[in-house]
Amino acid sequence: MTVTTTRLRGVEAAPEADTVPLGRRRRWREDAVEAVLFAAGFVSILTTGAIVVVLGKDALHFFRNPDVSLVDFLTGTVWQPQLGKFGLLPLLNATLMVSGIAMVVALPIGLSIAVYLSEYATPAVRNRLKPTLEILAGVPTVIYGYFALTFVTPILRWALGARTVDIYNVLSAGLVVGILVIPLVASMSEDALQAVPRALREAAYGLGATRLETSLQVVVPSALSGIAAAFMLAMSRAIGETMVVAIAAGAGPRLTANPLRSAETMTGYISRISGGDLSYNSVDYDSIFAIGLALFVITLGLNILSGRIVRRFREVYE
Amino acid sequence: MTVALEAGPRARTARNGANPPMGGDNVLEARALHVYYGAFRAIENVTLPIARNRITAFIGPSGCGKSTMLRAFNRMNDLVPTARVEGDIVYRGQSIYAPGVDPVEVRRHIGMVFQKPNPFPKSIYDNVAWGARINGFRGTRRELDDLVEAALVQAALWDEVHDKLDQSGLSLSGGQQQRLCIARAIAVKPDVILMDEPCSALDPIATLRIEDLMQQLKERYTILIVTHNMQQAARASDYTAFFNMGDRRQGYLVEFGPTPELFTNPKDPRTEDYITGRFG
Ligand SMILES: Nc1ncnc2c1ncn2[C@@H]1O[C@H](COP(=O)(O)OP(=O)(O)OP(=O)(O)O)[C@@H](O)[C@H]1O
Ligand SMILES: [Mg+2]
């Protein structure tokens, strides 16, 4: 006991008689705000759930049709509803070609813009360029669609020959979808580069690194997880892009590896069928829900993958 | 000897050989140096010689411009858009602020270790090897291995990491990270190493290790160190420069001299007040 008293000397012990109220108190305001925030978060979950249910229900209706089988849907190479052929591959192939071309355009250009903005541009230049980029991101995609059809396609046909390049073609749509997602790639990558601690840049410069060496060999690798996330999101965006492909890629499923031919993508097909005057009970109409579900699964897969990549490459800074 | 500081193609000076032979007594010298951030004068009229193969400590109250002064020696302040310099710093007879001088080249000769350990998110090996690679190292893989090992040995880190060179530099403890940063600076074979409070994030034992290390390093390098720790300056340095802040918050040099003299027999009453803790 003596020891304890000595140790506590100078520390005023609370008199044991008055107890201090330490019980839980209700804080109405906190509770209300928490409820609102929860509701907001819940709405997004609810929406996702509703989409899955609606798509799933109608897709199920499609697969119940005796003319349709899931295996043919996933492996069939012909999509011709009139003939009862529902093979997804032509549409999927066109979608992957368009988004593949788009990413080949968007990744290098978007990343270069990001590196320029983050590592090279003076604040004055950055403050002008970033809003311009955001305006570009806000242009309605229908305008990009006509840009592809009336500007890019004629150039391609002029350069490569009108015989080799269809009026509606995958390449033109892919290039323009790429341009369309450049602002997304650039802006997200720039955020990732900006998040790299200043101390790392100083470390590199302190070793006698040039700006280019610092940017490409230290800053970009340190921001890799964010850049990968940007890439994945842009890929999802490209896969889901509808207006440009509907206008410029062609209306007719075709399984081809030639990007100069016309080929309808999954989203292009959905928009054509849903915009047409097909009856709501036809198999054709039901098929778009199955395609929609497939799109949903693909983008979900990409998002999960991007989450993994982010976790895998994330560098922990203090 | 003269060193190429002019801008030109990279990898022109074979810096991965031996250290430059000893020249005069002072490797570096600040001459009537002023440093500004915009209109604010952070450093006023500092003239200061830096002795070769010696440790020079900068001490002074917080905000008096020690870091600014240190960073002026390898043009690190160039990275701050508003920063501007008047006066001169002479490195082995050449002005480092002369028009044709490439700051990148300056920093290859005058390296830096920072207050907070800042290893790259790369492996321990690559942390050390990277500086050599970008500085035009053209040897074989074996030679690079040897260089990495030698730098880690000099930084007194080899024994702790030799079996995990491929692990991330960020996986090390704070003290180990700081020694890794020192190894990284050494691997470029600089001539001068600037250290800005290299021990402030470290515990007393890790601090003593770094101080021991500095004593070994000064045989090959010239070291400038900023420290808030008076004992550290007294223990570890050969020369001490005491900076203070004027009434417009401008930093100026109060007193400079051999460390034992400055600590036992300061000429300026402000120095005496500061080192005896009666400051402010
Ligand atoms: N990037 C900057 N832009 C504008 N002013 C700056 C900048 N860096 C430093 N300063 C100012 O310059 C003065 C000197 O700062 P400096 O960091 O060199 O001091 P210090 O002696 O190293 O301080 P400490 O001991 O706290 O590290 C301070 O008044 C500071 O506010
Ligand atoms: Mg400082």
XYZ file of C-alpha atoms and ligand atoms in Angstrom:
630
model
C 0.000 0.000 0.000
C 2.742 2.391 0.884
C 4.349 1.847 -2.461
C 1.180 2.703 -4.309
C 0.699 5.891 -2.359
C 4.211 7.018 -3.055
C 3.767 6.379 -6.729
C 0.562 8.311 -6.845
C 1.873 11.258 -4.958
C 1.033 14.440 -6.701
C -1.817 12.842 -8.606
C -5.119 13.995 -7.210
C -7.240 10.900 -6.616
C -10.969 11.485 -7.110
C -12.823 11.361 -3.808
C -14.628 8.082 -3.727
C -17.916 9.531 -2.541
C -18.952 11.512 -5.679
C -19.280 9.206 -8.591
C -18.896 10.677 -12.042
C -21.695 9.816 -14.515
C -20.142 7.544 -17.092
C -23.283 5.805 -18.344
C -24.279 5.784 -21.984
C -26.078 8.876 -23.157
C -28.452 9.005 -26.081
C -27.207 11.398 -28.753
C -30.180 11.990 -31.032
C -28.397 14.071 -33.595
C -25.621 11.545 -34.082
C -28.161 8.759 -34.395
C -30.194 10.664 -36.974
C -27.180 11.469 -39.124
C -25.996 7.893 -38.911
C -29.406 6.676 -40.057
C -29.406 9.025 -43.056
C -25.897 7.973 -44.074
C -26.828 4.343 -43.733
C -29.921 4.863 -45.875
C -27.836 6.523 -48.574
C -25.437 3.607 -48.617
C -28.304 1.166 -48.566
C -29.929 2.683 -51.652
C -26.922 1.752 -53.767
C -26.963 -1.810 -52.481
C -30.686 -1.955 -53.098
C -30.274 -0.706 -56.673
C -27.623 -3.289 -57.408
C -29.825 -5.972 -55.953
C -32.815 -4.808 -57.999
C -30.758 -4.855 -61.206
C -29.631 -8.398 -60.544
C -33.191 -9.506 -59.807
C -34.699 -7.876 -62.914
C -31.924 -9.087 -65.219
C -31.938 -12.506 -63.645
C -35.711 -12.937 -63.884
C -35.941 -12.005 -67.554
C -32.761 -13.849 -68.435
C -34.212 -16.919 -66.770
C -37.309 -16.472 -68.906
C -35.032 -16.440 -71.951
C -33.181 -19.590 -70.996
C -36.449 -21.375 -70.242
C -37.325 -21.139 -73.922
C -36.961 -24.569 -75.514
C -35.056 -23.114 -78.482
C -32.333 -21.775 -76.209
C -29.616 -23.504 -74.236
C -27.063 -21.979 -71.911
C -24.244 -23.941 -73.523
C -25.170 -22.696 -77.006
C -25.485 -19.199 -75.618
C -21.959 -19.282 -74.250
C -20.260 -21.221 -77.032
C -22.335 -20.630 -80.161
C -20.660 -18.723 -82.924
C -23.784 -17.466 -84.652
C -26.314 -15.004 -83.369
C -29.380 -15.143 -85.561
C -32.586 -15.018 -83.584
C -34.674 -15.517 -86.728
C -33.022 -18.899 -87.136
C -33.141 -19.609 -83.435
C -29.365 -19.251 -83.107
C -28.333 -17.482 -79.939
C -24.548 -17.780 -79.748
C -23.041 -14.898 -77.773
C -19.519 -15.088 -79.201
C -19.963 -12.700 -82.153
C -21.316 -9.998 -79.869
C -18.795 -10.704 -77.118
C -15.956 -10.697 -79.643
C -16.994 -7.304 -80.999
C -17.287 -5.921 -77.473
C -13.824 -7.156 -76.543
C -12.308 -5.835 -79.775
C -13.806 -2.393 -79.284
C -12.744 -2.181 -75.655
C -9.345 -3.679 -76.405
C -8.670 -1.068 -79.080
C -10.040 1.574 -76.734
C -7.614 0.610 -73.986
C -4.658 0.537 -76.364
C -5.531 4.163 -77.102
C -6.564 5.297 -73.644
C -3.885 3.781 -71.434
C -0.753 5.324 -72.947
C -2.365 8.658 -73.727
C -4.252 8.877 -70.432
C -1.184 7.906 -68.433
C 1.011 10.362 -70.326
C -1.446 13.140 -69.598
C -1.497 12.124 -65.951
C 2.306 12.099 -65.695
C 2.481 15.443 -67.460
C -0.142 17.034 -65.240
C 1.221 15.609 -62.030
C 4.976 15.781 -62.572
C 5.682 18.372 -65.240
C 2.946 20.982 -65.496
C 3.218 24.168 -63.487
C 0.219 24.832 -61.247
C -1.052 27.436 -63.720
C -1.029 24.977 -66.621
C -2.557 22.256 -64.502
C -5.361 24.539 -63.392
C -6.275 25.102 -67.026
C -5.809 21.610 -68.354
C -7.708 19.715 -65.704
C -11.010 21.539 -66.257
C -10.596 21.063 -70.021
C -10.213 17.363 -69.437
C -13.334 17.377 -67.320
C -15.288 19.140 -70.057
C -14.153 16.430 -72.439
C -15.456 13.849 -70.004
C -18.815 15.613 -69.955
C -19.463 15.600 -73.716
C -22.534 13.425 -74.463
C -21.464 10.120 -75.950
C -23.839 10.497 -78.891
C -21.561 13.270 -80.088
C -18.585 10.940 -79.850
C -20.629 8.466 -81.878
C -21.095 10.883 -84.754
C -17.490 11.972 -84.371
C -16.539 8.359 -85.071
C -18.909 7.935 -87.992
C -18.403 11.246 -89.750
C -14.809 12.072 -88.906
C -12.732 9.061 -87.896
C -14.276 6.549 -90.290
C -13.769 8.731 -93.395
C -10.146 9.239 -92.401
C -9.668 5.498 -91.971
C -11.335 4.810 -95.317
C -9.218 7.439 -96.970
C -6.028 6.110 -95.412
C -6.635 2.386 -95.792
C -8.968 2.327 -98.762
C -12.753 2.351 -98.929
C -12.789 -1.296 -99.976
C -10.935 -2.536 -96.947
C -12.749 -0.411 -94.387
C -16.491 -0.800 -93.921
C -18.585 2.299 -93.383
C -19.468 0.867 -90.025
C -16.392 -0.664 -88.438
C -14.997 -1.790 -85.117
C -11.747 0.137 -85.367
C -13.345 3.560 -85.638
C -15.677 2.832 -82.729
C -12.795 1.442 -80.664
C -10.565 4.441 -81.294
C -13.299 6.850 -80.319
C -14.308 4.896 -77.234
C -10.629 5.106 -76.342
C -10.702 8.870 -76.715
C -13.863 8.901 -74.665
C -12.262 7.169 -71.685
C -8.964 9.095 -71.830
C -10.207 11.705 -69.346
C -11.211 8.957 -66.927
C -7.818 7.241 -67.154
C -5.950 10.550 -66.974
C -7.876 11.948 -64.063
C -7.820 8.806 -61.923
C -4.163 8.134 -62.695
C -3.291 11.704 -61.864
C -4.981 11.342 -58.489
C -2.941 8.205 -57.905
C 0.308 9.976 -58.864
C -0.513 12.943 -56.667
C -1.014 10.600 -53.736
C 2.613 9.460 -53.943
C 4.421 11.112 -51.038
C 6.606 14.092 -51.913
C 9.351 12.468 -49.872
C 9.790 9.771 -52.516
C 10.295 12.333 -55.258
C 12.812 14.171 -53.086
C 14.628 10.905 -52.430
C 14.942 10.321 -56.157
C 16.048 13.858 -56.984
C 18.486 13.691 -54.061
C 20.195 10.734 -55.778
C 20.700 12.746 -58.933
C 17.675 11.453 -60.807
C 16.231 13.484 -63.652
C 12.592 14.404 -63.759
C 11.886 11.652 -66.262
C 13.649 9.019 -64.170
C 11.845 10.182 -61.071
C 8.457 10.216 -62.796
C 8.678 6.912 -64.627
C 10.825 4.838 -62.300
C 9.728 6.024 -58.879
C 6.405 7.861 -58.989
C 4.532 5.710 -61.528
C 5.523 2.370 -59.935
C 4.553 3.742 -56.530
C 1.125 4.638 -57.893
C 0.654 1.345 -59.705
C -2.335 0.172 -57.723
C -4.241 3.371 -58.409
C -3.297 3.274 -62.072
C -4.428 -0.343 -62.352
C -7.728 0.606 -60.749
C -8.114 3.435 -63.263
C -7.408 1.039 -66.103
C -9.963 -1.482 -64.887
C -12.632 1.132 -64.428
C -11.945 2.515 -67.885
C -12.182 -1.005 -69.286
C -15.584 -1.482 -67.647
C -16.637 1.855 -69.022
C -15.478 0.891 -72.525
C -17.254 -2.452 -72.385
C -20.446 -0.749 -71.290
C -20.247 2.110 -73.802
C -23.319 1.944 -76.017
C -23.932 5.054 -78.058
C -20.638 5.146 -79.953
C -20.814 1.485 -80.961
C -24.492 1.718 -81.834
C -23.736 4.554 -84.237
C -20.343 3.591 -85.632
C -19.651 -0.126 -85.235
C -22.503 -1.508 -87.279
C -25.829 -3.214 -86.751
C -25.440 -6.906 -87.350
C -23.661 -9.545 -85.292
C -20.627 -10.899 -87.021
C -17.798 -13.043 -85.740
C -14.678 -11.515 -87.214
C -11.158 -10.779 -86.125
C -10.884 -7.954 -88.613
C -11.483 -4.608 -86.921
C -12.053 -2.943 -90.281
C -15.335 -4.820 -90.742
C -18.591 -3.994 -89.109
C -19.626 -6.012 -86.073
C -22.275 -5.427 -83.491
C -21.326 -5.377 -79.823
C -23.372 -6.603 -76.892
C -24.435 -3.109 -75.909
C -25.086 -2.157 -79.526
C -27.382 -5.099 -79.925
C -29.250 -4.340 -76.720
C -29.835 -0.753 -77.735
C -30.995 -1.713 -81.224
C -33.465 -4.336 -79.998
C -34.816 -2.280 -77.133
C -35.232 0.714 -79.432
C -36.994 -1.324 -82.113
C -40.636 -2.362 -82.291
C -40.260 -5.963 -81.227
C -43.026 -7.350 -79.107
C -42.256 -7.690 -75.466
C -42.867 -11.384 -75.502
C -40.529 -12.423 -78.268
C -37.402 -14.460 -77.617
C -35.382 -11.666 -79.202
C -36.599 -9.297 -76.624
C -35.833 -11.656 -73.772
C -32.381 -12.273 -75.158
C -31.246 -8.751 -74.349
C -31.633 -9.490 -70.664
C -29.372 -12.490 -70.970
C -26.816 -10.297 -72.741
C -27.277 -7.645 -70.082
C -26.626 -10.214 -67.397
C -23.479 -11.320 -69.208
C -22.285 -7.704 -69.347
C -23.031 -7.326 -65.679
C -20.996 -10.431 -64.842
C -18.060 -9.222 -66.963
C -17.899 -5.783 -65.397
C -18.398 -7.234 -61.933
C -15.507 -9.593 -62.609
C -13.336 -6.683 -63.721
C -14.203 -4.740 -60.598
C -13.350 -7.651 -58.358
C -10.096 -8.110 -60.240
C -9.257 -4.443 -59.861
C -9.950 -4.678 -56.132
C -7.520 -7.591 -55.935
C -4.874 -5.736 -57.905
C -5.216 -2.688 -55.720
C -4.749 -4.777 -52.600
C -1.876 -6.728 -54.064
C 0.141 -3.752 -55.229
C -0.788 -1.273 -52.581
C 2.276 0.109 -50.919
C 1.862 1.107 -47.354
C 3.065 4.583 -46.570
C 3.045 5.907 -43.048
C 40.455 18.447 -59.320
C 37.466 19.669 -61.202
C 34.194 17.882 -61.530
C 31.862 18.074 -64.482
C 28.715 19.854 -63.408
C 27.758 21.203 -66.795
C 24.583 19.969 -68.382
C 25.288 17.388 -71.010
C 24.592 13.778 -71.951
C 24.067 11.574 -68.927
C 26.639 9.151 -67.680
C 29.478 11.280 -68.897
C 31.501 11.233 -65.719
C 32.496 7.772 -64.622
C 31.413 8.331 -61.057
C 31.285 4.733 -60.118
C 35.003 4.567 -59.722
C 36.940 5.879 -56.768
C 36.151 9.059 -54.926
C 37.747 12.164 -56.293
C 41.237 12.708 -54.984
C 41.513 15.197 -52.188
C 41.629 18.785 -53.321
C 41.854 21.817 -51.049
C 40.640 21.864 -47.483
C 37.157 23.116 -48.133
C 34.983 21.100 -50.429
C 32.091 23.508 -50.322
C 31.672 27.104 -49.460
C 28.635 29.333 -49.158
C 29.444 32.900 -50.098
C 27.141 35.724 -49.024
C 24.208 33.406 -49.592
C 20.621 34.608 -49.431
C 17.711 32.228 -49.975
C 14.218 33.516 -50.636
C 10.790 31.884 -50.725
C 8.920 34.383 -52.859
C 9.504 37.717 -51.161
C 10.407 36.123 -47.835
C 14.089 35.983 -47.071
C 14.668 32.716 -45.249
C 18.477 32.886 -45.233
C 20.397 36.099 -45.012
C 23.970 36.610 -46.002
C 25.577 33.370 -44.912
C 29.227 32.743 -45.619
C 30.311 29.325 -44.492
C 33.154 26.971 -45.446
C 32.648 23.206 -45.280
C 35.763 21.211 -44.493
C 36.578 18.103 -46.454
C 36.187 14.758 -44.658
C 34.735 16.448 -41.640
C 31.297 16.532 -40.113
C 29.739 19.958 -39.953
C 26.619 20.349 -37.832
C 23.931 22.999 -38.252
C 22.104 23.881 -35.074
C 19.578 26.554 -34.231
C 15.961 27.114 -33.224
C 13.126 25.667 -35.284
C 12.289 27.677 -38.379
C 15.616 29.507 -38.521
C 16.397 28.045 -41.916
C 18.715 25.112 -41.246
C 16.948 22.874 -43.742
C 16.782 25.678 -46.272
C 20.492 26.267 -45.871
C 21.292 22.567 -46.181
C 19.130 22.153 -49.263
C 20.860 25.095 -50.886
C 24.029 22.987 -50.995
C 22.655 20.533 -53.546
C 20.078 22.745 -55.216
C 17.241 20.819 -53.660
C 15.441 24.127 -53.203
C 15.067 24.220 -56.982
C 12.149 21.850 -56.473
C 10.268 24.585 -54.625
C 8.874 26.843 -57.358
C 9.066 30.021 -55.281
C 12.595 29.469 -54.004
C 15.380 31.721 -55.255
C 19.020 32.181 -54.352
C 21.379 35.143 -54.275
C 25.072 34.891 -53.582
C 26.859 31.690 -54.357
C 27.874 28.232 -53.311
C 31.192 27.015 -54.574
C 31.871 23.307 -54.876
C 35.482 22.366 -55.614
C 36.093 25.704 -57.204
C 32.915 25.806 -59.279
C 29.801 27.787 -58.617
C 26.860 25.386 -58.407
C 24.469 28.210 -59.238
C 26.284 29.260 -62.411
C 24.053 29.326 -65.510
C 25.426 26.226 -67.259
C 25.263 24.000 -64.185
C 22.852 21.075 -64.162
C 21.268 20.601 -60.720
C 20.906 16.878 -61.451
C 24.653 16.683 -61.844
C 25.194 18.622 -58.615
C 23.038 16.162 -56.683
C 25.059 13.217 -57.949
C 28.051 14.651 -56.152
C 26.206 16.041 -53.177
C 23.707 13.463 -51.940
C 21.053 13.732 -49.312
C 19.474 11.819 -46.427
C 16.165 13.104 -45.152
C 14.534 13.569 -41.782
C 11.927 10.876 -42.275
C 13.265 7.637 -43.725
C 11.901 7.507 -47.278
C 12.869 4.231 -48.926
C 11.326 3.555 -52.321
C 8.569 0.964 -52.442
C 11.080 -1.364 -54.088
C 13.154 -4.233 -52.766
C 16.061 -3.527 -50.417
C 18.430 -4.433 -53.250
C 16.745 -2.139 -55.750
C 16.614 0.706 -53.267
C 20.402 0.659 -53.174
C 20.995 -0.288 -56.810
C 18.602 2.236 -58.353
C 20.752 5.296 -57.727
C 23.779 3.584 -59.254
C 21.766 2.439 -62.270
C 20.392 5.871 -63.086
C 23.837 7.323 -62.638
C 25.160 5.306 -65.509
C 26.404 2.190 -63.741
C 27.527 -0.071 -66.580
C 28.990 -3.016 -64.728
C 27.904 -6.630 -64.696
C 25.291 -8.025 -62.348
C 28.094 -9.303 -60.114
C 29.641 -5.866 -59.905
C 26.275 -4.368 -59.042
C 25.815 -7.022 -56.343
C 29.205 -6.050 -54.930
C 28.327 -2.379 -55.023
C 25.052 -3.002 -53.186
C 26.821 -5.130 -50.609
C 29.563 -2.567 -50.083
C 27.018 0.230 -49.598
C 24.991 -1.831 -47.141
C 28.151 -2.795 -45.250
C 29.229 0.835 -45.048
C 25.782 1.756 -43.808
C 26.070 -0.954 -41.106
C 22.962 -2.680 -42.401
C 24.374 -5.664 -44.284
C 24.280 -8.120 -41.382
C 20.628 -7.422 -40.781
C 19.409 -7.643 -44.368
C 21.841 -9.817 -46.370
C 19.400 -12.725 -46.384
C 16.344 -10.720 -47.431
C 17.540 -8.332 -50.100
C 14.462 -9.008 -52.198
C 12.043 -7.866 -49.509
C 10.506 -4.435 -49.667
C 12.514 -1.606 -48.138
C 9.311 -0.605 -46.391
C 9.349 -3.840 -44.391
C 12.313 -2.651 -42.306
C 12.165 -0.840 -38.975
C 12.526 2.939 -38.897
C 16.192 2.815 -37.903
C 16.939 0.191 -40.541
C 15.072 2.214 -43.143
C 17.202 5.227 -42.339
C 20.374 3.188 -42.707
C 18.975 1.876 -45.988
C 18.548 5.469 -47.103
C 22.153 6.141 -46.136
C 23.259 3.061 -48.096
C 21.240 4.301 -51.045
C 22.972 7.674 -50.868
C 26.404 6.036 -50.565
C 25.839 3.707 -53.531
C 25.889 6.711 -55.867
C 29.419 7.395 -54.582
C 28.812 10.987 -53.727
C 31.437 13.331 -52.435
C 29.340 15.114 -49.854
C 26.325 13.800 -47.944
C 23.723 16.203 -46.562
C 21.689 14.883 -43.640
C 18.617 16.730 -42.438
C 17.859 15.573 -38.898
C 18.515 11.963 -39.876
C 17.904 10.673 -36.353
C 14.829 12.593 -35.341
C 12.532 9.665 -36.094
C 14.770 7.159 -34.343
C 15.202 5.837 -30.819
C 18.421 6.528 -28.846
C 20.072 3.238 -29.792
C 19.381 3.626 -33.499
C 20.585 7.222 -33.162
C 23.903 6.119 -31.683
C 24.354 3.612 -34.497
C 23.884 6.354 -37.078
C 26.339 8.560 -35.222
C 28.927 5.761 -35.189
C 28.278 5.285 -38.830
C 28.898 8.962 -39.530
C 32.299 8.677 -37.889
C 33.196 5.856 -40.264
C 31.739 7.606 -43.270
C 33.692 10.790 -42.791
C 36.846 8.974 -43.799
C 35.450 8.908 -47.299
C 32.806 11.591 -47.412
C 32.180 15.081 -46.229
C 29.082 15.245 -44.080
C 26.730 18.098 -43.258
C 24.128 17.372 -40.644
C 21.217 19.374 -39.311
C 20.321 18.434 -35.772
C 18.080 19.619 -32.989
C 19.988 17.537 -30.558
C 22.737 19.559 -28.900
C 24.464 16.472 -27.514
C 24.495 14.993 -30.959
C 26.149 18.050 -32.434
C 28.682 18.106 -29.595
C 29.385 14.361 -29.792
C 29.394 13.754 -33.480
C 30.555 16.843 -35.325
C 33.893 18.487 -35.992
C 32.499 21.915 -36.828
C 29.294 23.547 -35.740
C 27.356 26.394 -37.287
C 24.778 28.060 -35.090
C 21.931 29.784 -36.894
C 19.372 32.114 -35.414
C 16.299 33.941 -36.576
C 16.166 37.698 -36.926
C 13.231 40.025 -36.343
C 11.859 39.409 -39.860
C 12.169 35.645 -39.303
C 15.191 35.606 -41.583
C 17.831 33.046 -40.680
C 21.413 34.150 -40.273
C 24.637 32.581 -39.125
C 25.559 33.615 -35.597
C 28.694 31.666 -35.011
C 30.760 29.025 -36.704
C 33.807 27.171 -35.464
C 35.331 23.887 -34.351
C 32.735 22.079 -32.264
C 34.690 21.774 -29.003
C 35.459 25.472 -29.099
C 31.915 26.536 -29.924
C 30.490 24.423 -27.139
C 33.039 25.184 -24.430
C 33.927 28.706 -25.288
C 31.273 30.363 -27.445
C 32.172 33.826 -28.589
C 28.638 35.068 -29.017
C 26.317 35.360 -25.996
C 23.391 34.128 -28.152
C 25.294 30.919 -28.867
C 25.973 30.466 -25.194
C 22.305 31.002 -24.353
C 21.259 28.484 -26.976
C 23.686 25.711 -26.079
C 23.028 26.059 -22.393
C 19.304 25.928 -23.012
C 18.616 29.478 -21.832
C 17.295 30.431 -25.209
C 14.148 32.277 -26.194
N 8.650 25.564 -49.281
C 8.602 26.688 -48.544
N 7.874 27.737 -48.968
C 7.821 28.863 -48.238
N 8.451 29.042 -47.083
C 9.196 28.025 -46.595
C 9.305 26.797 -47.309
N 10.106 25.976 -46.605
C 10.463 26.649 -45.505
N 9.930 27.892 -45.490
C 10.139 28.915 -44.458
O 11.522 29.166 -44.357
C 11.902 29.295 -43.004
C 12.986 28.309 -42.700
O 12.460 27.011 -42.809
P 13.365 25.723 -42.590
O 12.524 24.539 -42.850
O 14.607 25.888 -43.371
O 13.707 25.835 -41.043
P 14.462 24.799 -40.089
O 15.493 25.563 -39.374
O 14.887 23.623 -40.855
O 13.325 24.404 -39.085
P 13.127 23.030 -38.300
O 14.199 22.971 -37.287
O 11.774 23.153 -37.681
O 13.208 21.929 -39.309
C 10.640 29.123 -42.176
O 10.161 30.398 -41.839
C 9.693 28.427 -43.107
O 8.371 28.809 -42.831
Mg 14.296 21.534 -40.888
